[in-house]
């Protein structure tokens, strides 16, 4: 059974760096074809893909946010970390991580709401 | 970036109706298109991938079709549990979601 859970701060101040951790079970990022993605959703708005990382450390970023994003993995700990620099109130959103298999986002975490405010 | 445009944005329907949602891509995504269902406060749920393949456990009243730049999600015999927001998602080049279609009670 694949599960994912996001963790991190619920409130960050403008200009700060956000660090989110996705802790998962039921699969390993040492397995060929596996990956983890991050997606966010501002309140009442649509889903917005941010970044993904594959088992072989191949990384992809949203072109519009690439300069602010870093994704890394800790395979033994079953964790993927996303950092977002220079946070702004428009970055207020629920941040989800999701499992990738065959390039499909098939299992999602419940998400964590991050509010950007001073 | 590949833009995904869904129509309509909101759809009013009744239990038992047949519902169709359209998703158009700004460029060819071949068959790399998925559909998700999301309910308030919940994570999205994968319904269909590779344009028309039903995810395990998803009821057969959901179906997907299309290729290239135009895709549809059809729900036949709409059930009470189906009132939700639906998103298309291309995974051909980077990844992009549509803006969502809310299926509400008529």
PDB file of C-alpha atoms in Angstrom:
ATOM      1  CA  UNK A   1       0.000   0.000   0.000  1.00  0.00           C
ATOM      2  CA  UNK A   2       1.498   3.302  -1.113  1.00  0.00           C
ATOM      3  CA  UNK A   3       1.102   6.282   1.191  1.00  0.00           C
ATOM      4  CA  UNK A   4       2.658   9.744   1.166  1.00  0.00           C
ATOM      5  CA  UNK A   5       2.573  12.491   3.772  1.00  0.00           C
ATOM      6  CA  UNK A   6       3.726  16.081   3.500  1.00  0.00           C
ATOM      7  CA  UNK A   7       5.261  17.970   6.414  1.00  0.00           C
ATOM      8  CA  UNK A   8       6.652  21.420   6.970  1.00  0.00           C
ATOM      9  CA  UNK A   9       5.771  24.856   8.319  1.00  0.00           C
ATOM     10  CA  UNK A  10       2.200  26.076   8.097  1.00  0.00           C
ATOM     11  CA  UNK A  11       3.225  29.730   8.119  1.00  0.00           C
ATOM     12  CA  UNK A  12       6.184  31.420   6.466  1.00  0.00           C
ATOM     13  CA  UNK A  13       7.030  35.086   6.122  1.00  0.00           C
ATOM     14  CA  UNK A  14       7.515  36.808   2.763  1.00  0.00           C
ATOM     15  CA  UNK A  15      11.047  36.396   1.323  1.00  0.00           C
ATOM     16  CA  UNK A  16      11.707  33.318   3.473  1.00  0.00           C
ATOM     17  CA  UNK A  17      12.592  29.890   2.078  1.00  0.00           C
ATOM     18  CA  UNK A  18      10.033  27.102   2.417  1.00  0.00           C
ATOM     19  CA  UNK A  19      11.250  23.559   3.010  1.00  0.00           C
ATOM     20  CA  UNK A  20       8.738  20.729   2.663  1.00  0.00           C
ATOM     21  CA  UNK A  21       9.305  17.029   3.230  1.00  0.00           C
ATOM     22  CA  UNK A  22       7.383  14.183   1.633  1.00  0.00           C
ATOM     23  CA  UNK A  23       7.689  10.953   3.627  1.00  0.00           C
ATOM     24  CA  UNK A  24       6.410   7.886   1.861  1.00  0.00           C
ATOM     25  CA  UNK A  25       5.952   4.158   2.250  1.00  0.00           C
ATOM     26  CA  UNK A  26       5.017   1.268   0.005  1.00  0.00           C
ATOM     27  CA  UNK A  27       7.688   1.915  -2.618  1.00  0.00           C
ATOM     28  CA  UNK A  28      11.355   2.776  -2.919  1.00  0.00           C
ATOM     29  CA  UNK A  29      13.079   5.443  -4.944  1.00  0.00           C
ATOM     30  CA  UNK A  30      15.782   2.906  -5.656  1.00  0.00           C
ATOM     31  CA  UNK A  31      13.319   1.055  -7.910  1.00  0.00           C
ATOM     32  CA  UNK A  32      13.470   1.746 -11.622  1.00  0.00           C
ATOM     33  CA  UNK A  33      10.575   3.846 -12.872  1.00  0.00           C
ATOM     34  CA  UNK A  34       9.597   5.298  -9.530  1.00  0.00           C
ATOM     35  CA  UNK A  35       9.407   8.981  -8.833  1.00  0.00           C
ATOM     36  CA  UNK A  36       7.838  11.657  -6.654  1.00  0.00           C
ATOM     37  CA  UNK A  37       6.279  14.930  -7.740  1.00  0.00           C
ATOM     38  CA  UNK A  38       5.199  18.094  -5.942  1.00  0.00           C
ATOM     39  CA  UNK A  39       2.010  19.908  -6.878  1.00  0.00           C
ATOM     40  CA  UNK A  40       0.364  22.882  -5.203  1.00  0.00           C
ATOM     41  CA  UNK A  41      -3.153  24.283  -5.146  1.00  0.00           C
ATOM     42  CA  UNK A  42      -3.944  27.841  -4.024  1.00  0.00           C
ATOM     43  CA  UNK A  43      -7.234  28.081  -2.105  1.00  0.00           C
ATOM     44  CA  UNK A  44     -10.149  27.702  -4.515  1.00  0.00           C
ATOM     45  CA  UNK A  45      -7.868  27.424  -7.538  1.00  0.00           C
ATOM     46  CA  UNK A  46      -6.480  24.783  -9.871  1.00  0.00           C
ATOM     47  CA  UNK A  47      -3.617  22.342  -9.454  1.00  0.00           C
ATOM     48  CA  UNK A  48      -0.145  23.603 -10.342  1.00  0.00           C
ATOM     49  CA  UNK A  49       2.743  21.184 -10.952  1.00  0.00           C
ATOM     50  CA  UNK A  50       6.047  22.262  -9.390  1.00  0.00           C
ATOM     51  CA  UNK A  51       8.761  19.618  -9.663  1.00  0.00           C
ATOM     52  CA  UNK A  52       9.533  15.907  -9.826  1.00  0.00           C
ATOM     53  CA  UNK A  53      12.413  13.571  -9.185  1.00  0.00           C
ATOM     54  CA  UNK A  54      12.964  10.036 -10.465  1.00  0.00           C
ATOM     55  CA  UNK A  55      14.781   7.019  -9.028  1.00  0.00           C
ATOM     56  CA  UNK A  56      17.850   7.826 -11.139  1.00  0.00           C
ATOM     57  CA  UNK A  57      17.984  11.413  -9.759  1.00  0.00           C
ATOM     58  CA  UNK A  58      16.575  12.878 -12.970  1.00  0.00           C
ATOM     59  CA  UNK A  59      14.860  16.132 -11.944  1.00  0.00           C
ATOM     60  CA  UNK A  60      12.332  18.333 -13.735  1.00  0.00           C
ATOM     61  CA  UNK A  61      11.006  21.736 -12.736  1.00  0.00           C
ATOM     62  CA  UNK A  62       8.128  23.946 -13.753  1.00  0.00           C
ATOM     63  CA  UNK A  63       9.683  26.412 -16.215  1.00  0.00           C
ATOM     64  CA  UNK A  64       7.927  29.369 -14.593  1.00  0.00           C
ATOM     65  CA  UNK A  65       9.264  28.557 -11.101  1.00  0.00           C
ATOM     66  CA  UNK A  66      12.508  26.790 -11.909  1.00  0.00           C
ATOM     67  CA  UNK A  67      14.761  29.498 -10.465  1.00  0.00           C
ATOM     68  CA  UNK A  68      13.095  29.176  -7.043  1.00  0.00           C
ATOM     69  CA  UNK A  69      12.764  25.397  -6.706  1.00  0.00           C
ATOM     70  CA  UNK A  70      15.070  22.615  -5.603  1.00  0.00           C
ATOM     71  CA  UNK A  71      14.017  18.976  -5.254  1.00  0.00           C
ATOM     72  CA  UNK A  72      16.152  16.295  -3.630  1.00  0.00           C
ATOM     73  CA  UNK A  73      15.684  12.742  -2.415  1.00  0.00           C
ATOM     74  CA  UNK A  74      16.928  10.737   0.560  1.00  0.00           C
ATOM     75  CA  UNK A  75      16.393   7.191  -0.615  1.00  0.00           C
ATOM     76  CA  UNK A  76      17.229   5.335   2.630  1.00  0.00           C
ATOM     77  CA  UNK A  77      14.853   7.592   4.566  1.00  0.00           C
ATOM     78  CA  UNK A  78      12.072   7.339   1.939  1.00  0.00           C
ATOM     79  CA  UNK A  79      11.846  11.100   1.744  1.00  0.00           C
ATOM     80  CA  UNK A  80      11.773  13.789  -0.923  1.00  0.00           C
ATOM     81  CA  UNK A  81      12.422  17.402  -0.026  1.00  0.00           C
ATOM     82  CA  UNK A  82      11.261  20.505  -1.906  1.00  0.00           C
ATOM     83  CA  UNK A  83      12.636  23.959  -1.211  1.00  0.00           C
ATOM     84  CA  UNK A  84      11.018  27.125  -2.514  1.00  0.00           C
ATOM     85  CA  UNK A  85      12.957  30.336  -2.131  1.00  0.00           C
ATOM     86  CA  UNK A  86      11.726  33.910  -1.829  1.00  0.00           C
ATOM     87  CA  UNK A  87       8.194  33.029  -0.737  1.00  0.00           C
ATOM     88  CA  UNK A  88       5.412  35.496  -1.525  1.00  0.00           C
ATOM     89  CA  UNK A  89       1.757  35.682  -0.429  1.00  0.00           C
ATOM     90  CA  UNK A  90       0.757  34.357  -3.877  1.00  0.00           C
ATOM     91  CA  UNK A  91       2.558  31.119  -2.948  1.00  0.00           C
ATOM     92  CA  UNK A  92      -0.063  30.440  -0.287  1.00  0.00           C
ATOM     93  CA  UNK A  93      -1.395  27.012  -1.200  1.00  0.00           C
ATOM     94  CA  UNK A  94      -1.881  23.411  -0.220  1.00  0.00           C
ATOM     95  CA  UNK A  95       1.261  21.564  -1.250  1.00  0.00           C
ATOM     96  CA  UNK A  96       0.860  17.904  -2.270  1.00  0.00           C
ATOM     97  CA  UNK A  97       3.403  15.249  -3.070  1.00  0.00           C
ATOM     98  CA  UNK A  98       2.500  12.341  -5.331  1.00  0.00           C
ATOM     99  CA  UNK A  99       3.947   8.980  -6.369  1.00  0.00           C
ATOM    100  CA  UNK A 100       4.940   8.526 -10.010  1.00  0.00           C
ATOM    101  CA  UNK A 101       4.754   5.193 -11.772  1.00  0.00           C
ATOM    102  CA  UNK A 102       4.896   4.914 -15.528  1.00  0.00           C
ATOM    103  CA  UNK A 103       4.994   8.722 -15.557  1.00  0.00           C
ATOM    104  CA  UNK A 104       1.514   8.842 -13.979  1.00  0.00           C
ATOM    105  CA  UNK A 105       0.778  10.560 -10.662  1.00  0.00           C
ATOM    106  CA  UNK A 106      -1.200   7.714  -9.173  1.00  0.00           C
ATOM    107  CA  UNK A 107      -1.085   8.180  -5.403  1.00  0.00           C
ATOM    108  CA  UNK A 108      -1.236  11.534  -3.662  1.00  0.00           C
ATOM    109  CA  UNK A 109      -0.643  12.770  -0.154  1.00  0.00           C
ATOM    110  CA  UNK A 110      -3.392  14.725   1.601  1.00  0.00           C
ATOM    111  CA  UNK A 111      -1.392  17.914   1.325  1.00  0.00           C
ATOM    112  CA  UNK A 112      -0.211  20.585   3.734  1.00  0.00           C
ATOM    113  CA  UNK A 113      -1.486  24.160   3.741  1.00  0.00           C
ATOM    114  CA  UNK A 114       1.257  26.775   3.712  1.00  0.00           C
ATOM    115  CA  UNK A 115       0.305  30.390   4.340  1.00  0.00           C
ATOM    116  CA  UNK A 116       2.678  33.202   3.443  1.00  0.00           C
ATOM    117  CA  UNK A 117       2.121  36.221   5.621  1.00  0.00           C
ATOM    118  CA  UNK A 118       3.998  38.635   7.823  1.00  0.00           C
TER     119      UNK A 118
ATOM    120  CA  UNK B   1       4.581  25.567 -21.785  1.00  0.00           C
ATOM    121  CA  UNK B   2       1.696  23.381 -22.881  1.00  0.00           C
ATOM    122  CA  UNK B   3      -1.604  24.979 -21.883  1.00  0.00           C
ATOM    123  CA  UNK B   4      -4.591  22.784 -21.026  1.00  0.00           C
ATOM    124  CA  UNK B   5      -8.063  24.266 -21.445  1.00  0.00           C
ATOM    125  CA  UNK B   6     -11.085  22.509 -19.985  1.00  0.00           C
ATOM    126  CA  UNK B   7     -14.706  23.160 -20.852  1.00  0.00           C
ATOM    127  CA  UNK B   8     -17.076  23.842 -19.350  1.00  0.00           C
ATOM    128  CA  UNK B   9     -15.781  25.376 -16.118  1.00  0.00           C
ATOM    129  CA  UNK B  10     -18.989  24.388 -14.344  1.00  0.00           C
ATOM    130  CA  UNK B  11     -21.522  21.766 -15.303  1.00  0.00           C
ATOM    131  CA  UNK B  12     -24.934  21.336 -13.680  1.00  0.00           C
ATOM    132  CA  UNK B  13     -26.296  17.812 -13.868  1.00  0.00           C
ATOM    133  CA  UNK B  14     -28.653  15.343 -12.249  1.00  0.00           C
ATOM    134  CA  UNK B  15     -28.163  11.812 -11.002  1.00  0.00           C
ATOM    135  CA  UNK B  16     -28.437   9.445 -13.957  1.00  0.00           C
ATOM    136  CA  UNK B  17     -27.212  12.001 -16.513  1.00  0.00           C
ATOM    137  CA  UNK B  18     -24.444  11.407 -19.016  1.00  0.00           C
ATOM    138  CA  UNK B  19     -21.775  14.066 -18.585  1.00  0.00           C
ATOM    139  CA  UNK B  20     -18.930  15.016 -20.920  1.00  0.00           C
ATOM    140  CA  UNK B  21     -15.951  17.222 -20.108  1.00  0.00           C
ATOM    141  CA  UNK B  22     -13.532  18.386 -22.788  1.00  0.00           C
ATOM    142  CA  UNK B  23      -9.847  19.141 -22.454  1.00  0.00           C
ATOM    143  CA  UNK B  24      -7.805  20.794 -25.196  1.00  0.00           C
ATOM    144  CA  UNK B  25      -4.021  20.973 -25.275  1.00  0.00           C
ATOM    145  CA  UNK B  26      -2.141  23.860 -26.883  1.00  0.00           C
ATOM    146  CA  UNK B  27       0.099  21.325 -28.625  1.00  0.00           C
ATOM    147  CA  UNK B  28       0.190  17.608 -29.335  1.00  0.00           C
ATOM    148  CA  UNK B  29       0.491  15.488 -26.164  1.00  0.00           C
ATOM    149  CA  UNK B  30      -0.162  12.197 -28.036  1.00  0.00           C
ATOM    150  CA  UNK B  31      -1.846   9.960 -25.436  1.00  0.00           C
ATOM    151  CA  UNK B  32      -0.122  11.326 -22.331  1.00  0.00           C
ATOM    152  CA  UNK B  33      -3.254  12.634 -20.685  1.00  0.00           C
ATOM    153  CA  UNK B  34      -4.785  11.767 -17.319  1.00  0.00           C
ATOM    154  CA  UNK B  35      -8.010  12.702 -15.547  1.00  0.00           C
ATOM    155  CA  UNK B  36      -8.419  13.297 -11.808  1.00  0.00           C
ATOM    156  CA  UNK B  37     -11.393  13.733  -9.525  1.00  0.00           C
ATOM    157  CA  UNK B  38     -11.084  16.000  -6.500  1.00  0.00           C
ATOM    158  CA  UNK B  39     -13.514  16.589  -3.663  1.00  0.00           C
ATOM    159  CA  UNK B  40     -13.237  19.540  -1.239  1.00  0.00           C
ATOM    160  CA  UNK B  41     -10.397  19.143   1.224  1.00  0.00           C
ATOM    161  CA  UNK B  42      -9.223  15.912  -0.377  1.00  0.00           C
ATOM    162  CA  UNK B  43      -6.332  14.878  -2.585  1.00  0.00           C
ATOM    163  CA  UNK B  44      -6.988  14.320  -6.277  1.00  0.00           C
ATOM    164  CA  UNK B  45      -7.873  10.755  -7.270  1.00  0.00           C
ATOM    165  CA  UNK B  46      -6.585   9.263 -10.516  1.00  0.00           C
ATOM    166  CA  UNK B  47      -9.429   8.101 -12.756  1.00  0.00           C
ATOM    167  CA  UNK B  48      -7.905   7.615 -16.197  1.00  0.00           C
ATOM    168  CA  UNK B  49      -4.402   7.640 -17.643  1.00  0.00           C
ATOM    169  CA  UNK B  50      -2.943   7.347 -21.125  1.00  0.00           C
ATOM    170  CA  UNK B  51      -6.103   9.068 -22.354  1.00  0.00           C
ATOM    171  CA  UNK B  52      -8.413   6.070 -22.011  1.00  0.00           C
ATOM    172  CA  UNK B  53      -7.035   3.515 -19.513  1.00  0.00           C
ATOM    173  CA  UNK B  54      -9.194   3.174 -16.428  1.00  0.00           C
ATOM    174  CA  UNK B  55      -7.259   3.135 -13.146  1.00  0.00           C
ATOM    175  CA  UNK B  56      -7.797   0.017 -11.032  1.00  0.00           C
ATOM    176  CA  UNK B  57     -10.881   0.299  -8.863  1.00  0.00           C
ATOM    177  CA  UNK B  58     -12.482   3.157 -10.783  1.00  0.00           C
ATOM    178  CA  UNK B  59     -16.090   2.456 -11.813  1.00  0.00           C
ATOM    179  CA  UNK B  60     -16.657   1.651 -15.464  1.00  0.00           C
ATOM    180  CA  UNK B  61     -19.121   4.546 -15.831  1.00  0.00           C
ATOM    181  CA  UNK B  62     -16.003   6.711 -16.221  1.00  0.00           C
ATOM    182  CA  UNK B  63     -14.385   6.660 -19.657  1.00  0.00           C
ATOM    183  CA  UNK B  64     -11.823   8.707 -21.514  1.00  0.00           C
ATOM    184  CA  UNK B  65     -11.105   9.249 -25.175  1.00  0.00           C
ATOM    185  CA  UNK B  66      -9.070  11.377 -27.511  1.00  0.00           C
ATOM    186  CA  UNK B  67      -5.516  11.879 -28.676  1.00  0.00           C
ATOM    187  CA  UNK B  68      -3.236  14.663 -29.797  1.00  0.00           C
ATOM    188  CA  UNK B  69      -4.845  17.885 -28.626  1.00  0.00           C
ATOM    189  CA  UNK B  70      -8.449  17.006 -27.835  1.00  0.00           C
ATOM    190  CA  UNK B  71      -9.675  14.737 -25.085  1.00  0.00           C
ATOM    191  CA  UNK B  72     -12.926  13.955 -23.322  1.00  0.00           C
ATOM    192  CA  UNK B  73     -13.956  12.486 -20.000  1.00  0.00           C
ATOM    193  CA  UNK B  74     -17.422  10.948 -19.970  1.00  0.00           C
ATOM    194  CA  UNK B  75     -19.381   9.907 -16.923  1.00  0.00           C
ATOM    195  CA  UNK B  76     -22.362   7.801 -17.846  1.00  0.00           C
ATOM    196  CA  UNK B  77     -25.185   7.405 -15.343  1.00  0.00           C
ATOM    197  CA  UNK B  78     -23.913  10.103 -12.954  1.00  0.00           C
ATOM    198  CA  UNK B  79     -23.980   8.988  -9.309  1.00  0.00           C
ATOM    199  CA  UNK B  80     -24.241  11.121  -6.138  1.00  0.00           C
ATOM    200  CA  UNK B  81     -20.589  10.380  -5.353  1.00  0.00           C
ATOM    201  CA  UNK B  82     -19.525  11.879  -8.706  1.00  0.00           C
ATOM    202  CA  UNK B  83     -20.306  15.506  -7.831  1.00  0.00           C
ATOM    203  CA  UNK B  84     -16.777  16.897  -7.632  1.00  0.00           C
ATOM    204  CA  UNK B  85     -14.184  18.849  -9.596  1.00  0.00           C
ATOM    205  CA  UNK B  86     -12.381  17.136 -12.457  1.00  0.00           C
ATOM    206  CA  UNK B  87      -8.940  18.012 -13.810  1.00  0.00           C
ATOM    207  CA  UNK B  88      -7.128  16.937 -16.936  1.00  0.00           C
ATOM    208  CA  UNK B  89      -3.351  16.635 -16.775  1.00  0.00           C
ATOM    209  CA  UNK B  90      -0.816  16.313 -19.568  1.00  0.00           C
ATOM    210  CA  UNK B  91       2.437  14.506 -18.874  1.00  0.00           C
ATOM    211  CA  UNK B  92       3.986  14.628 -22.335  1.00  0.00           C
ATOM    212  CA  UNK B  93       6.230  17.684 -21.851  1.00  0.00           C
ATOM    213  CA  UNK B  94       6.825  18.753 -18.282  1.00  0.00           C
ATOM    214  CA  UNK B  95       3.382  18.624 -16.668  1.00  0.00           C
ATOM    215  CA  UNK B  96       0.333  20.867 -16.795  1.00  0.00           C
ATOM    216  CA  UNK B  97      -3.152  20.699 -15.344  1.00  0.00           C
ATOM    217  CA  UNK B  98      -6.357  22.112 -16.736  1.00  0.00           C
ATOM    218  CA  UNK B  99      -8.238  24.734 -14.747  1.00  0.00           C
ATOM    219  CA  UNK B 100     -10.849  22.230 -13.582  1.00  0.00           C
ATOM    220  CA  UNK B 101     -14.502  21.476 -14.231  1.00  0.00           C
ATOM    221  CA  UNK B 102     -16.909  21.494 -11.325  1.00  0.00           C
ATOM    222  CA  UNK B 103     -19.800  19.065 -11.670  1.00  0.00           C
ATOM    223  CA  UNK B 104     -22.596  20.359  -9.465  1.00  0.00           C
ATOM    224  CA  UNK B 105     -26.144  19.343  -8.650  1.00  0.00           C
ATOM    225  CA  UNK B 106     -28.687  20.781 -11.057  1.00  0.00           C
TER     226      UNK B 106
END
